[in-house]
Coordinates of C-alpha atoms in Angstrom, one line a residue:
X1 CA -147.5 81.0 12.3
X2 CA -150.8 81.0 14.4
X3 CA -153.7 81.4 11.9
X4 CA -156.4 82.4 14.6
X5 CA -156.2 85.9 17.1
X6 CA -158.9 86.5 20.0
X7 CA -158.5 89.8 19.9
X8 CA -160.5 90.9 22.8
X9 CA -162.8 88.4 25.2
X10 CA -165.8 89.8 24.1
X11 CA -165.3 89.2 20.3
X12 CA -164.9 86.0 18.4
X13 CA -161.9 84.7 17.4
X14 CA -160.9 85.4 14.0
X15 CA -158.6 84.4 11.0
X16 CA -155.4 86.8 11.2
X17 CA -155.8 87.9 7.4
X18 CA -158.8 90.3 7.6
X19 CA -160.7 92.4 5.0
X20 CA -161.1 96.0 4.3
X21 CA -162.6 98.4 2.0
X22 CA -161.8 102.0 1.0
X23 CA -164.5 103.4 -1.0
X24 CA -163.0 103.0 -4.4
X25 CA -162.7 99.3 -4.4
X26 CA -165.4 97.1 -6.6
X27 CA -166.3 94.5 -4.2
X28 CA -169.9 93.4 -4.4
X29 CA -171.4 92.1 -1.5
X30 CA -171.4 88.8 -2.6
X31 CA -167.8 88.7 -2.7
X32 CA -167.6 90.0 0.6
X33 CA -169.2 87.0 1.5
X34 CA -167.5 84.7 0.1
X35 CA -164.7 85.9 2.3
X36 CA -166.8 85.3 5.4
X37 CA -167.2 81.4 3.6
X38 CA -163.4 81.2 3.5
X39 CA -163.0 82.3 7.1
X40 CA -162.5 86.2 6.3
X41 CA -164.4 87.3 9.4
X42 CA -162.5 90.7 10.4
X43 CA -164.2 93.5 8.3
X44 CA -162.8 97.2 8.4
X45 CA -165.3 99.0 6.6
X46 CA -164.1 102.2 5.3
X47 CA -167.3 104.3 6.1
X48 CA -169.6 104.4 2.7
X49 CA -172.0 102.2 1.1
X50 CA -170.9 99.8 -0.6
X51 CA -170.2 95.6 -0.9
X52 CA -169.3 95.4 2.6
X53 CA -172.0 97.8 3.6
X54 CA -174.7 95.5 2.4
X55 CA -173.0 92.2 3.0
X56 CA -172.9 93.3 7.4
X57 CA -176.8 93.8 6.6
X58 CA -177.4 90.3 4.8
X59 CA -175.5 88.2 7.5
X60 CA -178.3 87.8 9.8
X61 CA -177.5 85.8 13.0
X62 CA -173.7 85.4 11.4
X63 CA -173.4 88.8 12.3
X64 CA -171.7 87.5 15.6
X65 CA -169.3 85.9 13.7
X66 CA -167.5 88.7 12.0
X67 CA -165.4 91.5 14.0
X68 CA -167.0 94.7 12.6
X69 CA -164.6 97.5 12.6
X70 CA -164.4 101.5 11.2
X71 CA -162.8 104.6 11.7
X72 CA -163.9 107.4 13.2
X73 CA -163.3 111.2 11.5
X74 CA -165.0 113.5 14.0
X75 CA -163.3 115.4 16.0
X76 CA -166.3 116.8 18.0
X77 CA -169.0 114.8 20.3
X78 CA -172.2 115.9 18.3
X79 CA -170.6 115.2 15.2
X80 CA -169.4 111.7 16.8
X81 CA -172.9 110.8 17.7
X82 CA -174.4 111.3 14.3
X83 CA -171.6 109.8 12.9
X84 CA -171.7 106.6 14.3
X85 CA -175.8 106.9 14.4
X86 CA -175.2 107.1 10.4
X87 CA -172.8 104.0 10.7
X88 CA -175.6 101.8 12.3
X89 CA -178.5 102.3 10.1
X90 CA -176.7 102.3 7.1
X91 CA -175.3 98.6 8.2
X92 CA -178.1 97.7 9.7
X93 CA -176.2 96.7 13.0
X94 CA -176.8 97.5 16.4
X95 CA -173.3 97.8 17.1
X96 CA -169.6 98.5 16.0
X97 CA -167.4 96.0 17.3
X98 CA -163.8 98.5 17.1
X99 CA -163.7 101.9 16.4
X100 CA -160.8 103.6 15.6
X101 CA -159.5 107.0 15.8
X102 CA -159.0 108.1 12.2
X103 CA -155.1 109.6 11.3
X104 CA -154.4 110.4 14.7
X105 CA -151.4 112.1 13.6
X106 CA -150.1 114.8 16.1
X107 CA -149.8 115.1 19.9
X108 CA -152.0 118.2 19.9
X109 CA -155.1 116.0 18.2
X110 CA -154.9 113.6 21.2
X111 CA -154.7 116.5 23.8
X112 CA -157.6 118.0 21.8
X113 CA -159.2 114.3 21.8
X114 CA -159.1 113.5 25.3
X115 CA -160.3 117.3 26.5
X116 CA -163.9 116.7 28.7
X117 CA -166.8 115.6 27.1
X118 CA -164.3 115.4 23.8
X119 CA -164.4 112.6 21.4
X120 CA -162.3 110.0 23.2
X121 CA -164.8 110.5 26.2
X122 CA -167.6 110.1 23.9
X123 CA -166.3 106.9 22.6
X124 CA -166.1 105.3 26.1
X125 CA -169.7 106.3 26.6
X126 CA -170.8 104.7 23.5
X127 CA -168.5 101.7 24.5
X128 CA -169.9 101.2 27.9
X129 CA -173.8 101.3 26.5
X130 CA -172.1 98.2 24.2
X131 CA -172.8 100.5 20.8
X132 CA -169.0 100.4 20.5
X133 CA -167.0 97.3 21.9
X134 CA -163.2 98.7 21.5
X135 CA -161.9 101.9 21.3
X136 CA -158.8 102.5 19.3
X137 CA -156.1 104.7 17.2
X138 CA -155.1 104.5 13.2
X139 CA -152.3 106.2 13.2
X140 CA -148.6 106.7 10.6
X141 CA -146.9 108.2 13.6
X142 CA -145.3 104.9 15.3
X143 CA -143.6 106.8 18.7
X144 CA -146.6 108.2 19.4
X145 CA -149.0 105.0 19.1
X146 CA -146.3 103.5 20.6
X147 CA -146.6 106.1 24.0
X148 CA -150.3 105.9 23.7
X149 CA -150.0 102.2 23.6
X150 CA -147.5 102.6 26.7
X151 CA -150.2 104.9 29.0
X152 CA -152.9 102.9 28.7
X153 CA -154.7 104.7 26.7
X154 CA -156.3 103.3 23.7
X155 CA -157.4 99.0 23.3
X156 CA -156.1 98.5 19.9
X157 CA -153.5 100.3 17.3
X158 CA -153.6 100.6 13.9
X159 CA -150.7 100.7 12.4
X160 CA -149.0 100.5 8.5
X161 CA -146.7 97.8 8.5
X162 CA -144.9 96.3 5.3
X163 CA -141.7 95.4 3.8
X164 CA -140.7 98.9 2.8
X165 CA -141.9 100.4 6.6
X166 CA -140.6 98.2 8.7
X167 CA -140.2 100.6 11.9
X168 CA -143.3 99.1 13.7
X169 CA -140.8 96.0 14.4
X170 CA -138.6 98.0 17.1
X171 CA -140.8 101.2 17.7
X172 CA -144.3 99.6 18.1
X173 CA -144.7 96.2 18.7
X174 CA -142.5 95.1 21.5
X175 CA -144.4 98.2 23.7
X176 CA -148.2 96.5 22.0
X177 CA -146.9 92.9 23.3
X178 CA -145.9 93.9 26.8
X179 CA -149.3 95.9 27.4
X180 CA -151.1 92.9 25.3
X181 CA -152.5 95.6 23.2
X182 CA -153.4 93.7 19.8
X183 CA -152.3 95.1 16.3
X184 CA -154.1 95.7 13.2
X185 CA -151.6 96.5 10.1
X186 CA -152.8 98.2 7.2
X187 CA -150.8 99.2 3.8
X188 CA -149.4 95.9 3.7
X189 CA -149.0 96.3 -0.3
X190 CA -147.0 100.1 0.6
X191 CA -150.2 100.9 -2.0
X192 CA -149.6 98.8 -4.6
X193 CA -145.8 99.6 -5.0
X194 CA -144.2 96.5 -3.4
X195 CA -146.4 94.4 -5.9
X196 CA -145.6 96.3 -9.2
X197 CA -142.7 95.3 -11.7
X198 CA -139.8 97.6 -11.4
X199 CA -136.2 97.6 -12.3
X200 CA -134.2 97.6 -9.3
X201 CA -131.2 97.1 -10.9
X202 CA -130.1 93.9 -9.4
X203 CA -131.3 90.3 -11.0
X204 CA -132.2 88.9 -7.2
X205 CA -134.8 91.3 -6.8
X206 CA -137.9 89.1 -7.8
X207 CA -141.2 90.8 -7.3
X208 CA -143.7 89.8 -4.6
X209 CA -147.1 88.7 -5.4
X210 CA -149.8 90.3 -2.7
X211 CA -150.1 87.3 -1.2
X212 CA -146.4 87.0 0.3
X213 CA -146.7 90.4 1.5
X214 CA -149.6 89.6 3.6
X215 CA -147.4 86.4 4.7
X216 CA -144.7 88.6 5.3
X217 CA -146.5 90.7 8.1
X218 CA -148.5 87.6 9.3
X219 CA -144.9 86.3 10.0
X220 CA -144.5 88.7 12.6
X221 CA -146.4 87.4 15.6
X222 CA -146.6 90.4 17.2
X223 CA -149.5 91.3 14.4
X224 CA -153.1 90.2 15.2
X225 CA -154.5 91.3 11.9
X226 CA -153.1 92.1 8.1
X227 CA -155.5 94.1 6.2
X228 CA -156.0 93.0 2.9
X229 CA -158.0 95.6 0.3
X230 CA -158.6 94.0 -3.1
X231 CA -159.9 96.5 -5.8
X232 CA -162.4 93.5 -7.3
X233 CA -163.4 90.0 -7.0
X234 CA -159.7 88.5 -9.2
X235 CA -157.6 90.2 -6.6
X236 CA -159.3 89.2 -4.0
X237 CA -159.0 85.3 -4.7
X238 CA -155.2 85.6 -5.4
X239 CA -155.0 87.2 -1.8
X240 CA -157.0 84.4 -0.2
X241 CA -154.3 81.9 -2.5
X242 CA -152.5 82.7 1.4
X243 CA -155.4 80.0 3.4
X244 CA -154.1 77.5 1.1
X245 CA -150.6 77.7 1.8
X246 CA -150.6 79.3 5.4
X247 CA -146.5 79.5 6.3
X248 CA -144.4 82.0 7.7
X249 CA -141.8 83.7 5.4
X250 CA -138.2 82.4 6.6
X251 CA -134.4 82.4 5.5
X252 CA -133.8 83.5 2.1
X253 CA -136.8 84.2 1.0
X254 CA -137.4 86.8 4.3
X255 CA -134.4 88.2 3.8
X256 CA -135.0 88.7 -0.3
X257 CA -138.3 90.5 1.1
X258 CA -136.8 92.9 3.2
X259 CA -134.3 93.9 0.8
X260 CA -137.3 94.5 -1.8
X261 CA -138.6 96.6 0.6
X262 CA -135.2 98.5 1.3
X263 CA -135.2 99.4 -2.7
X264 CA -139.0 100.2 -2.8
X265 CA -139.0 102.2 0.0
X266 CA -135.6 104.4 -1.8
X267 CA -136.6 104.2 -4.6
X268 CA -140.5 103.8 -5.1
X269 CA -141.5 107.5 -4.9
X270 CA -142.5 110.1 -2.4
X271 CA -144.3 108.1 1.0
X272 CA -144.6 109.6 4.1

């Protein structure tokens, strides 16, 4: 599997295994960058201060290394425009590379979204003044990234992909391929659950360290970007175990994978 994606012209190319942050995690800044020294170089930054916050500050001319990316939660152009104002000094950046819609959920949001002088309008402002250099959608709902995808209308999707939710494969991603819309996968861990020790009941069941779950949606070429979010510095370092041993998943062991998944996802509690 390719290890490199170009996701955009614009931007640099970057390792397929990317990095993000969620506010709760306990990532200093220098183990932020020591991802960027192992090649880490796509950064979703969830939005507050913290390790990744200060690390985008401390990388100097690097900066234009790194794929900077966040999600956007207002819903209204004045609130937009402070928002991302707050984004830039707080990062000390002059610009956000991607910007994504954040849970675009609903087909009344995006009618709401797109109205005139709306957010999505916004967005393209900013994007075409180069404060913003891609304009795209998180979203759960997979037919309706999917039909977004379709129209045109967004550059890149967001979109949970893992061994227990595996719809992406037939729903999402043949419809990103043909309109070369790149996507970035988040939940690869299904929050933890396809990682923890459980008793499925059946002996072939072995459970998956975070690293093969990464490898199992970097196995699907149709992803540009699997989202890793290690809680602290051990976790992270298991996850980049994956650079060292960069393979797809195949034969039994894909198969043993989805079938984990099958259980987790029956069995594993309440997900939506």
């Amino acid at each position: 599997m390719k290890t490199h994606r170009r996701l955009f012209p614009n931007l640099p190319e970057v390792r397929r295994l990317g990095l993000a942050t969620r506010g709760n995690t306990h990532l200093p800044a220098e183990a932020i960058l020591h991802a960027y020294e192992r090649g880490i170089r796509y950064w979703n930054w969830c939005g507050y201060e913290d390790g990744m916050s200060r690390a985008i500050g401390e990388l100097g001319k690097d900066r234009e290394k790194v794929i900077l990316a966040t999600q956007i939660q207002s819903t209204e152009r004045d609130s937009l425009l402070s928002e991302v104002e707050s984004f830039l000094d707080l990062l000390r950046t002059d610009r956000i590379d991607i910007a994504t819609i954040y849970y675009l959920e609903t087909r009344e949001e995006w009618t709401r979204l797109r109205e005139p002088g709306g957010v999505l309008e916004t967005l393209n402002e900013l994007e075409a003044e180069g404060t913003i250099g891609k304009v795209g959608i998180t979203s759960h709902q997979r037919r309706l990234a999917a039909e977004i995808a379709e129209r045109g209308e967004t550059d890149l999707l967001m979109i949970r992909y893992n061994a227990a939710h595996r719809g992406a494969e037939t729903e999402v991603f043949p419809i990103a391929s043909e309109n070369q819309i790149p996507v970035v996968a988040y939940t690869c861990l299904r929050w933890g659950a396809l990682i923890e020790s459980q008793d499925s009941g059946n002996s072939d069941h072995r459970v998956p360290t975070a690293a093969e779950c990464y490898r199992f949606v970097l196995s699907n070429p149709a992803v540009s970007v699997a989202l890793m979010a290690p809680n602290n510095r051990q976790e992270l370092e298991e996850n980049l175990t994956l650079l060292d041993d960069w393979r797809p998943l195949t034969g039994e062991r894909l198969q043993a994978m989805r079938e984990w998944g099958d259980w987790v996802h029956d069995h594993a509690g309440s997900f939506p």
